[in-house]
Amino acid sequence: MFNKISSPSSDAVATDAARGDAFTDALGARLVERGLLDHLALRRAQRARSQSVERLDVVLARLGLVAEDSLADVLGEQLGLPIATASEFPAAPILVERIEPDFLRSKRIVPLREEHDRLVVAVADPLDTASTDSLAFHLEMPVEVRLSTSGDIDEALKRLYGAHDAAALASETAQRRSASPEDDVRRLEDLASEAPVVRLVQDLIVRAVEARASDIHVEQRPESLCVRFRVDGILHTVERLTPDLAPGVISRIKILSRLDIAERRQPQDGRTRSVVRGRELDIRVSTIPAMSGESCVLRLLSSHAVRLDFPALGFESRMLAGLQSLLNQPHGIVLVTGPTGSGKTTTLYTALGTLDAEKNKILTVEDPVEYRLPGISQIQVQPRASLTFATALRSILRQDPDVIMIGEIRDLETAQIAIQASLTGHLVLSTVHTNSASATVTRLLDMGVESYLLASSVSGVLAQRLVRRLCPECATPHDAPASLIERLIVEAGSAITSEVSSSPRLMSRGGCPQCRNTGYSGRIAIGELLPLDKSLRELVHARRSDQEIERAAIAAGMTTLYQAGLAKALAGETALEEVFRVTRLN
């Protein structure tokens, strides 16, 4: 009827599909050659493959040994297939009147465009030639194949054709609800194990990872089950599901994190692990009862998503020099402060990374351990086993450590042991929840720490915030009056570099597919570093107010959070309104 036109390497695809062992050997060799996989990991994947019917590329992605995009690049090169990036996917469905969405979903194929009387499609499985052959036969049109990652394919299918499980699942749940009492544990287990619920929860996690979300909020409300993602520090509502889905979805999350699904009157905390798009993910789960039902928050932690490097985090060089000077001291307490989600733990991990773990005994006490650090002994706080920050600290002081990191100083007992450790020759790193560097001093005094101990033990305090970085693809120059620019340069003071002050550029946010129309992509840190010199120690010893301590620190040359934010705005990295939002200035 017609001559089907496929990609230039359809023969190679067919050959590789027929010769599974040759395909596996060639793929493994390429990945090792590129440095994407070591021989030990390859053998692990081959053993897993021998125990299943899956191909090597599928096993590698499932185990999280190779990132999806890297795997697609190598597969495309091996099979001679061009790669379809997310920017090539259409804004509206192609040939929607002739192709059933269910077929595309099941085969994971996305039509990209009609081109020269042929259909160009993106596929997740490049060896499934039968599906593209069937599509070509049905359309009576040649089909040309492009390779894409599973994540891009799934996201495009959802955007173009929608999800179809939620409605059916809601109907099934409603039927079960009328047949069984609400508090029946067996019913909850049945709901949580249903394939649509399992897929829905996994889909939410995958979508959150693709959106670069740090948290997933699942909240029961009278009119809906509301799902929100926190992206770059801002919550966005992504789904409003029927309230009948709440028992199954929340029970599924509890089962994954080993929580008690029958307990709905007390808060619970748990954790689970998952592999999403070839990346291993640690998920911390917290549930709490509310008037309209349970609220569930999943915090997504991926070591691949964090670069433990001070310049990459966004800190300016002058402040980093001061911080590094504090870290190079043999003893004392260095504190990092800021609200929840301001990157304090990441900063502490980065600080530990600058220390020589071979020459120093480094111990941490955390709740929870967020990232595993090589060469460092990390201790997880377990209150149920009476292993608190204070009890753990008493024990690790007998381990002859050089450096101790305490996840958070929450009470007087922990603060006193930290001070004792610093006064006996240890470098102690920790966090405190306060709004500014100077307020940290008064917070510890309010806890009951003696002023003379505080003045003699604390070396410095770093207060930090995270501001959203402007999307480089769509940010536009901000036409600001010269007088405004000059005033901002003066206000930024020493935080601004000579290069930026000579050619400042304010930028405004735009909106594009790359940043999901938010105008921002990622976050960078701003900070104020308060090193305690002799004059400041005297103020601390005299129990002066945080405002007085801050004025003295600014007079001594401290850069404030606001000044650091202005420097980022004048460098074109963030927007002025973002600086005002984060530093609470209007």
mmCIF file of N, CA, C and O in Angstrom, residues 6 22 29 51 54 56 136-137 188 191 196 235 264 274 302 403 444 544 549 574 582 585:
data_model
loop_
_atom_site.group_PDB
_atom_site.id
_atom_site.type_symbol
_atom_site.label_atom_id
_atom_site.label_comp_id
_atom_site.label_asym_id
_atom_site.label_seq_id
_atom_site.Cartn_x
_atom_site.Cartn_y
_atom_site.Cartn_z
ATOM 1 N N SER A 6 11.402 4.525 7.869
ATOM 2 C CA SER A 6 11.753 4.553 9.282
ATOM 3 C C SER A 6 13.016 5.371 9.446
ATOM 4 O O SER A 6 13.436 6.068 8.527
ATOM 5 N N ALA A 22 24.215 -9.567 21.939
ATOM 6 C CA ALA A 22 25.108 -8.614 21.272
ATOM 7 C C ALA A 22 24.738 -7.185 21.646
ATOM 8 O O ALA A 22 25.607 -6.347 21.887
ATOM 9 N N ALA A 29 29.498 -2.059 27.074
ATOM 10 C CA ALA A 29 30.839 -1.590 26.719
ATOM 11 C C ALA A 29 30.858 -0.085 26.476
ATOM 12 O O ALA A 29 31.785 0.615 26.900
ATOM 13 N N GLN A 51 18.076 -12.511 36.021
ATOM 14 C CA GLN A 51 16.983 -12.999 36.868
ATOM 15 C C GLN A 51 15.630 -12.442 36.450
ATOM 16 O O GLN A 51 14.639 -12.629 37.139
ATOM 17 N N GLU A 54 13.764 -8.430 31.601
ATOM 18 C CA GLU A 54 13.979 -7.067 31.138
ATOM 19 C C GLU A 54 15.322 -6.934 30.424
ATOM 20 O O GLU A 54 16.271 -7.670 30.710
ATOM 21 N N LEU A 56 18.881 -4.882 29.349
ATOM 22 C CA LEU A 56 19.889 -4.237 30.178
ATOM 23 C C LEU A 56 19.588 -2.764 30.388
ATOM 24 O O LEU A 56 19.741 -2.240 31.489
ATOM 25 N N ALA A 136 2.106 2.829 11.534
ATOM 26 C CA ALA A 136 2.260 3.170 10.118
ATOM 27 C C ALA A 136 1.193 2.485 9.262
ATOM 28 O O ALA A 136 0.624 3.090 8.342
ATOM 29 N N PHE A 137 0.924 1.223 9.572
ATOM 30 C CA PHE A 137 -0.089 0.482 8.819
ATOM 31 C C PHE A 137 -1.472 1.097 9.015
ATOM 32 O O PHE A 137 -2.243 1.247 8.058
ATOM 33 N N LEU A 188 -8.677 -0.339 53.738
ATOM 34 C CA LEU A 188 -7.604 0.602 53.411
ATOM 35 C C LEU A 188 -6.444 -0.107 52.732
ATOM 36 O O LEU A 188 -5.843 0.401 51.789
ATOM 37 N N LEU A 191 -7.473 -0.819 49.188
ATOM 38 C CA LEU A 191 -7.439 0.406 48.380
ATOM 39 C C LEU A 191 -6.013 0.769 47.999
ATOM 40 O O LEU A 191 -5.710 1.124 46.857
ATOM 41 N N PRO A 196 -4.504 1.156 40.181
ATOM 42 C CA PRO A 196 -4.667 2.594 39.893
ATOM 43 C C PRO A 196 -4.113 3.492 40.997
ATOM 44 O O PRO A 196 -3.534 4.533 40.710
ATOM 45 N N LEU A 235 4.780 27.034 46.705
ATOM 46 C CA LEU A 235 3.807 25.956 46.509
ATOM 47 C C LEU A 235 2.944 26.218 45.274
ATOM 48 O O LEU A 235 2.475 27.337 45.065
ATOM 49 N N ARG A 264 -4.827 7.339 62.554
ATOM 50 C CA ARG A 264 -5.156 8.594 61.882
ATOM 51 C C ARG A 264 -5.391 9.736 62.866
ATOM 52 O O ARG A 264 -5.870 10.792 62.501
ATOM 53 N N SER A 274 13.084 5.366 46.444
ATOM 54 C CA SER A 274 12.508 5.081 45.129
ATOM 55 C C SER A 274 13.530 5.432 44.062
ATOM 56 O O SER A 274 14.431 6.245 44.287
ATOM 57 N N SER A 302 17.465 14.016 46.762
ATOM 58 C CA SER A 302 18.285 13.310 45.783
ATOM 59 C C SER A 302 19.679 13.895 45.806
ATOM 60 O O SER A 302 19.862 15.098 45.631
ATOM 61 N N VAL A 403 36.089 17.031 64.332
ATOM 62 C CA VAL A 403 34.986 17.888 63.877
ATOM 63 C C VAL A 403 33.663 17.194 64.197
ATOM 64 O O VAL A 403 33.511 15.993 63.953
ATOM 65 N N LEU A 444 20.250 31.814 71.743
ATOM 66 C CA LEU A 444 20.977 30.902 72.625
ATOM 67 C C LEU A 444 20.969 31.412 74.059
ATOM 68 O O LEU A 444 20.897 30.629 75.015
ATOM 69 N N ARG A 544 23.938 42.248 75.220
ATOM 70 C CA ARG A 544 23.300 43.332 74.478
ATOM 71 C C ARG A 544 22.266 42.767 73.503
ATOM 72 O O ARG A 544 22.289 41.595 73.136
ATOM 73 N N ILE A 549 23.992 44.337 68.440
ATOM 74 C CA ILE A 549 25.051 43.469 67.899
ATOM 75 C C ILE A 549 25.106 43.595 66.378
ATOM 76 O O ILE A 549 26.186 43.677 65.783
ATOM 77 N N THR A 574 18.832 37.320 39.826
ATOM 78 C CA THR A 574 17.487 37.199 40.381
ATOM 79 C C THR A 574 16.768 38.530 40.188
ATOM 80 O O THR A 574 17.358 39.517 39.739
ATOM 81 N N VAL A 582 12.091 37.634 49.923
ATOM 82 C CA VAL A 582 12.858 36.760 50.799
ATOM 83 C C VAL A 582 13.403 37.497 52.009
ATOM 84 O O VAL A 582 13.440 36.969 53.118
ATOM 85 N N LEU A 585 11.560 42.914 52.863
ATOM 86 C CA LEU A 585 11.646 44.365 52.767
ATOM 87 C C LEU A 585 10.721 44.844 51.672
ATOM 88 O O LEU A 585 10.617 44.228 50.619
#
